[in-house]
Coordinates of C-alpha atoms and ligand atoms in Angstrom, one line a residue:
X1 CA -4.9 21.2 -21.3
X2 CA -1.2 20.3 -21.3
X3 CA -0.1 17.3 -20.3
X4 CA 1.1 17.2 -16.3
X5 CA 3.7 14.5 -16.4
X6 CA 5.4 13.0 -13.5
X7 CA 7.4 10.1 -13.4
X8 CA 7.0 7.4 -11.0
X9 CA 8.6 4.4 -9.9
X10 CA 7.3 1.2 -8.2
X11 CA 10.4 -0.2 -5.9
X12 CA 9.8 -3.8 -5.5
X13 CA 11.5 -5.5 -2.6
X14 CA 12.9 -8.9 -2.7
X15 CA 12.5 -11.0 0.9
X16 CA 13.6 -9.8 4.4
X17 CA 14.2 -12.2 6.5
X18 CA 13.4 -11.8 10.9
X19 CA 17.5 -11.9 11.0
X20 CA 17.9 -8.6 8.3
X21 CA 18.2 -5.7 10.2
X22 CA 17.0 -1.7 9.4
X23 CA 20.3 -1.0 8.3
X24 CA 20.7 -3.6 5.6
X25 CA 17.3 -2.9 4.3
X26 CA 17.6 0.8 4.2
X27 CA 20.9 0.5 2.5
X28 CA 18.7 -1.8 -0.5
X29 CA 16.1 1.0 -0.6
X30 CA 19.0 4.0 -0.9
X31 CA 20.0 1.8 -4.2
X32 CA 16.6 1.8 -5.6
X33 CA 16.8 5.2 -5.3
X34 CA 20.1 5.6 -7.3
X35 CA 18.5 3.8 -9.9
X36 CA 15.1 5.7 -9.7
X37 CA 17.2 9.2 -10.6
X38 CA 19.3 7.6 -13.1
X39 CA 15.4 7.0 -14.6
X40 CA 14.5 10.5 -13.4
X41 CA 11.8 9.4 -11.2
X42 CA 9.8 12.3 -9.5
X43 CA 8.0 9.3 -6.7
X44 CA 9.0 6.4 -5.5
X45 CA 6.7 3.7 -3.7
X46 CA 8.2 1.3 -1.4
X47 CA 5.7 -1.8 -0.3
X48 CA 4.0 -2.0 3.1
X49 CA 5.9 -2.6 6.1
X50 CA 9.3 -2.2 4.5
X51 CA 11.4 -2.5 6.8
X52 CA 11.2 -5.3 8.2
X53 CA 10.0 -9.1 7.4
X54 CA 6.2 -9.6 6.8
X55 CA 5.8 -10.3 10.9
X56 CA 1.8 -10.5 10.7
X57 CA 2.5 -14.4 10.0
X58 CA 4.2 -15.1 12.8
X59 CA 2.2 -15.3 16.6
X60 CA 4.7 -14.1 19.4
X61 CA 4.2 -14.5 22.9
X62 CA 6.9 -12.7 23.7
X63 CA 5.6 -8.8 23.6
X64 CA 9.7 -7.4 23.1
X65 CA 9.7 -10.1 20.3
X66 CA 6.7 -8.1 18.5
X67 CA 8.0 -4.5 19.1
X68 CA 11.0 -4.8 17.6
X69 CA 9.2 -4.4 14.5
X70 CA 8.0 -1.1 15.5
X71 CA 9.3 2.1 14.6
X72 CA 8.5 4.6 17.6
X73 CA 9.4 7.7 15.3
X74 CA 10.1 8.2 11.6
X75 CA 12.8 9.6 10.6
X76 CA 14.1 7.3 13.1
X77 CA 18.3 7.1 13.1
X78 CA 18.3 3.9 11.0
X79 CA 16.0 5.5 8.2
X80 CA 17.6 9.0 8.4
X81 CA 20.0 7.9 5.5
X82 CA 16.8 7.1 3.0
X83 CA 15.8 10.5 4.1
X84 CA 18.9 12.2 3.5
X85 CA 19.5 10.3 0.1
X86 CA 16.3 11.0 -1.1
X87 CA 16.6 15.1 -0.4
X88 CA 20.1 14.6 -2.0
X89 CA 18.7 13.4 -5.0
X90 CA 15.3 15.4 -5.2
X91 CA 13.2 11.9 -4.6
X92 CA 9.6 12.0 -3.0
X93 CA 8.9 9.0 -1.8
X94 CA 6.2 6.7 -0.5
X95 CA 7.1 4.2 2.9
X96 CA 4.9 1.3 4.8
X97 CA 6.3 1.0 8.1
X98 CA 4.8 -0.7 11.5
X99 CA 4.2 2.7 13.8
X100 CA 3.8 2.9 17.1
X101 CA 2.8 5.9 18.5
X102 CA 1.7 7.9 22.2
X103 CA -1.5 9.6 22.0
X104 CA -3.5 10.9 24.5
X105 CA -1.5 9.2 26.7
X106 CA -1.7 5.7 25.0
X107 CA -0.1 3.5 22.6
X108 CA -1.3 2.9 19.6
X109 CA 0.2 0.1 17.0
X110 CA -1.1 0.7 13.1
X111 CA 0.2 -0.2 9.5
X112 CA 1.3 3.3 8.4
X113 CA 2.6 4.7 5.5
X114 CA 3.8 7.6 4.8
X115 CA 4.1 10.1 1.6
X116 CA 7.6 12.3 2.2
X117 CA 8.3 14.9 -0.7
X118 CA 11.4 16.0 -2.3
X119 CA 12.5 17.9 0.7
X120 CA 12.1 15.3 3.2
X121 CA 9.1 16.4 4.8
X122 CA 5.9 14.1 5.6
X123 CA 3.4 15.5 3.8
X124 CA 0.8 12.7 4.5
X125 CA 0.4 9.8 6.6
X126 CA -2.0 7.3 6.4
X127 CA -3.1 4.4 9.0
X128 CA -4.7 1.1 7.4
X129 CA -8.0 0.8 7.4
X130 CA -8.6 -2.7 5.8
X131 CA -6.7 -5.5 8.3
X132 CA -6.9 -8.5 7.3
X133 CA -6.7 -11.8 9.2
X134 CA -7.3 -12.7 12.7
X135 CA -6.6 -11.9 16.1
X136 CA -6.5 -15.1 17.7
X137 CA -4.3 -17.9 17.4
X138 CA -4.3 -20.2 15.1
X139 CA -1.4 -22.7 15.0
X140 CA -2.8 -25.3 12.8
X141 CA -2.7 -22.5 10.0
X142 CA 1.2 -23.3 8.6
X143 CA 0.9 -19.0 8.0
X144 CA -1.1 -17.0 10.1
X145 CA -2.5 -13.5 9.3
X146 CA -2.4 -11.8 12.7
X147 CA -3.1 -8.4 11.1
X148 CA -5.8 -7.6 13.2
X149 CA -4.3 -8.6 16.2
X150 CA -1.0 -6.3 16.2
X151 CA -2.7 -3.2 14.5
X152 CA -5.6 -0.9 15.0
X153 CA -8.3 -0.2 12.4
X154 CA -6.2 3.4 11.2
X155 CA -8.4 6.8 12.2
X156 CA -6.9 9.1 9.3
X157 CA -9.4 7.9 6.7
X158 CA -8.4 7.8 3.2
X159 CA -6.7 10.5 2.9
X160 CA -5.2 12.6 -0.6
X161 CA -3.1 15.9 -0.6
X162 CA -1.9 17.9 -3.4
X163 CA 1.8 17.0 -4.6
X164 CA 3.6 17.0 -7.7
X165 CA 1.5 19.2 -9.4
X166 CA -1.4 16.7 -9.2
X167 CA -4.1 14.9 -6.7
X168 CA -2.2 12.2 -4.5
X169 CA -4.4 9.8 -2.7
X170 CA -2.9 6.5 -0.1
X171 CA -3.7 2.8 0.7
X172 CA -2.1 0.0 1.8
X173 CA -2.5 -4.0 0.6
X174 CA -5.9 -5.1 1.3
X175 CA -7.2 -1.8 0.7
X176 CA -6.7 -2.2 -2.7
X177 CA -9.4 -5.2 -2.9
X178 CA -12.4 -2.9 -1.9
X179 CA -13.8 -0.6 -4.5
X180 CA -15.0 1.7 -1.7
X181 CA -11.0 2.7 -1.2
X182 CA -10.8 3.8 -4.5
X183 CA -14.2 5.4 -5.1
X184 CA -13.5 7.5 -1.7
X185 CA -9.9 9.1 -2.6
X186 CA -11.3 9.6 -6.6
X187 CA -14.1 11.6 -4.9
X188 CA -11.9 13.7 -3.6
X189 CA -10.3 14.1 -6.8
X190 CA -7.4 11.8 -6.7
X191 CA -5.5 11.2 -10.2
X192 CA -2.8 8.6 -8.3
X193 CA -3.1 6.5 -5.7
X194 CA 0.0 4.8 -4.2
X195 CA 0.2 1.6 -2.1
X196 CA 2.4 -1.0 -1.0
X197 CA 1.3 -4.5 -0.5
X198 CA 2.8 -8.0 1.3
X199 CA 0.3 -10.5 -0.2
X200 CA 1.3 -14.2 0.8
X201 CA 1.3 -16.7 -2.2
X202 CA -1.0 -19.1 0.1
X203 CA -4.2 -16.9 2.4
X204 CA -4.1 -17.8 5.7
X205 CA -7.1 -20.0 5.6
X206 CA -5.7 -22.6 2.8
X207 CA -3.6 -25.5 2.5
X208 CA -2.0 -24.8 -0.8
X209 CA -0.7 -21.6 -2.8
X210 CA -3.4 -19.6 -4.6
X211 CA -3.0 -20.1 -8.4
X212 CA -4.9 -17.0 -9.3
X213 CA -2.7 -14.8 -6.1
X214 CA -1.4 -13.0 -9.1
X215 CA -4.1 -12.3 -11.1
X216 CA -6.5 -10.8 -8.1
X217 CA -4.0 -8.5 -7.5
X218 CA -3.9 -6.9 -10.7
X219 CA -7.4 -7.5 -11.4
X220 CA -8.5 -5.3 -8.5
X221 CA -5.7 -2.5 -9.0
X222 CA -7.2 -2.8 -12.6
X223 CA -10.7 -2.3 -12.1
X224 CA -9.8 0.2 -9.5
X225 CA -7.9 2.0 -11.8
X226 CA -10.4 2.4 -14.3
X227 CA -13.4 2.8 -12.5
X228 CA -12.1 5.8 -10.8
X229 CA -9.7 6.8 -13.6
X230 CA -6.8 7.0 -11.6
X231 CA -3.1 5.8 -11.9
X232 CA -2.4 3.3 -9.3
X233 CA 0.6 2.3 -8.1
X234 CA 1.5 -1.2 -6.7
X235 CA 4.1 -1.9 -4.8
X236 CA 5.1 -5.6 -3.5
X237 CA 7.6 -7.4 -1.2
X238 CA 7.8 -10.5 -2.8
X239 CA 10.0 -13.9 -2.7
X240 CA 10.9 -16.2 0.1
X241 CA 10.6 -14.9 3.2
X242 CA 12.0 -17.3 6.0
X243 CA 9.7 -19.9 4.3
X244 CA 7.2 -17.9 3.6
X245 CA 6.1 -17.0 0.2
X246 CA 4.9 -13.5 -1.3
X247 CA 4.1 -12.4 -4.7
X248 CA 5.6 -10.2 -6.8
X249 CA 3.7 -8.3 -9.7
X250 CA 4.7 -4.8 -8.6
X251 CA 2.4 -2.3 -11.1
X252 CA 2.2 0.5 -12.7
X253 CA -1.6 1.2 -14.0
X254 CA -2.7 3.8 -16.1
X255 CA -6.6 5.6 -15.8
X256 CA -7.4 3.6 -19.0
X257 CA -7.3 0.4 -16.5
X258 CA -4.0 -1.0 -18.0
X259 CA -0.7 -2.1 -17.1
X260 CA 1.9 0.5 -18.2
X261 CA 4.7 -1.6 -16.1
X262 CA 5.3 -4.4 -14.3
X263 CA 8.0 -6.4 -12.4
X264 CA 8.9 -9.7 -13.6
X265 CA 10.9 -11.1 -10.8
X266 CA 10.3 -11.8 -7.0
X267 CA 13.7 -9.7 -5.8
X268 CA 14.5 -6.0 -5.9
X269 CA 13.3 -4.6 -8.9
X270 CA 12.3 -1.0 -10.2
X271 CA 10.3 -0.3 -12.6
X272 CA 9.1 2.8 -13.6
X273 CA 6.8 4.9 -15.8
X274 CA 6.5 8.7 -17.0
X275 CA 2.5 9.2 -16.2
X276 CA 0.1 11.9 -17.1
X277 CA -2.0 13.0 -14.5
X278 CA -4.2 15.6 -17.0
X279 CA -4.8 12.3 -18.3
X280 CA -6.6 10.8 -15.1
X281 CA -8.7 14.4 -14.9
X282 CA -9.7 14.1 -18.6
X283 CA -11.0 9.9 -18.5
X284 CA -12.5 10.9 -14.9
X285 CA -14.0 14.3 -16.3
X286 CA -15.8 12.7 -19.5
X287 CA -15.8 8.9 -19.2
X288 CA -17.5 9.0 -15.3
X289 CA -18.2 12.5 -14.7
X290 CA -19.0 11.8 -11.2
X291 CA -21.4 14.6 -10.7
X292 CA -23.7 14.3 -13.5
X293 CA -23.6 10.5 -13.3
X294 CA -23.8 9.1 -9.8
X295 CA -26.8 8.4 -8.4
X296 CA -26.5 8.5 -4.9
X297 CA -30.2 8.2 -3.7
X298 CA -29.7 4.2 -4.7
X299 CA -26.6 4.0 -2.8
X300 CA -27.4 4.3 0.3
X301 CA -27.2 0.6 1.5
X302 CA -23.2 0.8 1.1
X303 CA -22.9 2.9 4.2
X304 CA -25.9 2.1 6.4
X305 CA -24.6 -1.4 6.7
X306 CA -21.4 -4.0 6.3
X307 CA -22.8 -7.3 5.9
X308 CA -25.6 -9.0 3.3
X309 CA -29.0 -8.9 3.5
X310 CA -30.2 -11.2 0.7
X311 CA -34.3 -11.2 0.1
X312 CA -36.4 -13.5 2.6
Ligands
CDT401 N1 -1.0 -7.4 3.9 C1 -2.2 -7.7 3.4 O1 -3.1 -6.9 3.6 N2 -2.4 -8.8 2.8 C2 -3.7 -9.2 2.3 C3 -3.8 -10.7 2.4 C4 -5.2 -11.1 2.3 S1 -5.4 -12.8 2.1 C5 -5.9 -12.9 0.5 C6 -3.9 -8.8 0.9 O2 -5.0 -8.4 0.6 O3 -3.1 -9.0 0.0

């Protein structure tokens, strides 16, 4: 088969502080995508919650405090510009955003993302399923993780649409630590799958910075990668932020499992890579072959319960 090449580009974001407002950050993620044509990218993928500071470490009382974080529509009038530059220059483009959203007569807060194509139009959405953290208080943590407190578990599933000519599939952050996210969207025949991640250098329940923060990150995009034969694409917002730290290590991973590209500093940073998605359908076609191979009659325990049930 001939190759089906797209290139793709992992926008890394350097800190955003509580004080930066949605102007100031779109006008950092229009310039990514200046530089993503002048490298001819087809995709770009922006981190989780990108437009605004990583707020899930903070604990507000203050309820207006919290929803100013929120965006109650997308294209909203502060992110029309990305929209418009990214149609200008023929960019599709992946976006985390905090959503907030009337249904059924309700409000409803998730970690969204979004997948927009070249023409500007959402052509998936998805709703985190993996929050991590707590919902309760807990000021003698120095960073929180109130995750599960200001979002709801997303109801969209893990979902993957067709787009640029291949199989797209979508997570966000934690998902990428559970092989389940990956296994799902490859069974549907994803060949890429796109995320954007705030990982803080120190977890919420520690006293010090985790020395191997780094390598879990790429050891599970890695192994997710591989065992599913997919491209993955990792996006961070990393550095400083008021305080707080967040790695970097935006990558680009190839079906083979390996790193094809990968950011080197904590700031705004592109990186980039021209990936074959023939190559993804070959590896998953003869390496796994799904079908012939699984055997789902000793797999059952995976969805019939959550926890561990070691022997007596
Ligand atoms: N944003 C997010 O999901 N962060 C989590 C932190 C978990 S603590 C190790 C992550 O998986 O990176």
């Amino acid at each position: 088969m001939p190759p089906r090449k797209i290139t793709v580009g992992a926008a890394q974001m350097g800190p955003i502080s509580a004080s930066d407002d949605r102007a100031s950050v779109v006008k950092r993620l229009i310039e990514h995508l200046k530089h993503a044509k002048d490298r001819s990218c087809d995709l770009v993928v922006f981190p989780e919650l990108t437009l605004t500071t990583f707020f899930p470490r903070n604990y507000y009382e203050d309820e207006a405090e919290l929803e100013k974080y929120f965006e109650p529509s997308l294209p909203s009038p502060a992110t029309q510009p990305l929209f418009d530059t990214a149609v200008e220059l023929g960019i599709a483009f992946y976006l985390g955003y905090a959503e907030k959203v009337e249904e059924a007569g309700e409000t409803h807060h998730y970690n969204t993302a979004v997948l927009v194509d070249k023409k500007g139009e959402i052509v998936q959405k998805y709703r985190k399923i993996h929050l991590p953290g707590h919902a309760d208080h807990r000021p003698q943590f120095s960073v929180q993780h109130l995750e599960k407190r200001y979002f709801e578990k997303g109801n969209l599933g893990f979902p993957v649409t067709r787009a640029f000519g291949g199989i797209i599939g979508m997570c966000i952050c934690n998902d990428r630590r559970w092989a389940e996210t990956y296994r799902v969207m490859a069974m549907k025949g994803a060949e890429m799958i796109v995320l954007g991640y705030n990982t803080p250098t120190r977890p919420f329940w520690a006293e010090h910075d985790n020395p191997q923060s780094d390598f879990h990150n790429h050891l599970s995009m890695q192994a997710g990668a591989y065992q599913n034969c997919c491209w993955v694409v990792g996006t961070a917002k990393a550095g400083i932020e008021d305080g707080a730290g967040l790695i970097g290590g935006s990558a680009i991973i190839a079906p083979t499992g390996e790193i094809v590209a990968q950011c080197m500093t904590r700031d705004d940073e592109l990186i980039t890579a021209e990936a074959d998605l023939e190559l993804a359908r070959e590896w998953k076609e003869n390496l796994l072959n799904f079908e012939n191979n699984r055997e789902i009659e000793d797999y059952q325990i995976i969805t019939q319960q959550a926890g561990i049930t070691p022997p007596e």
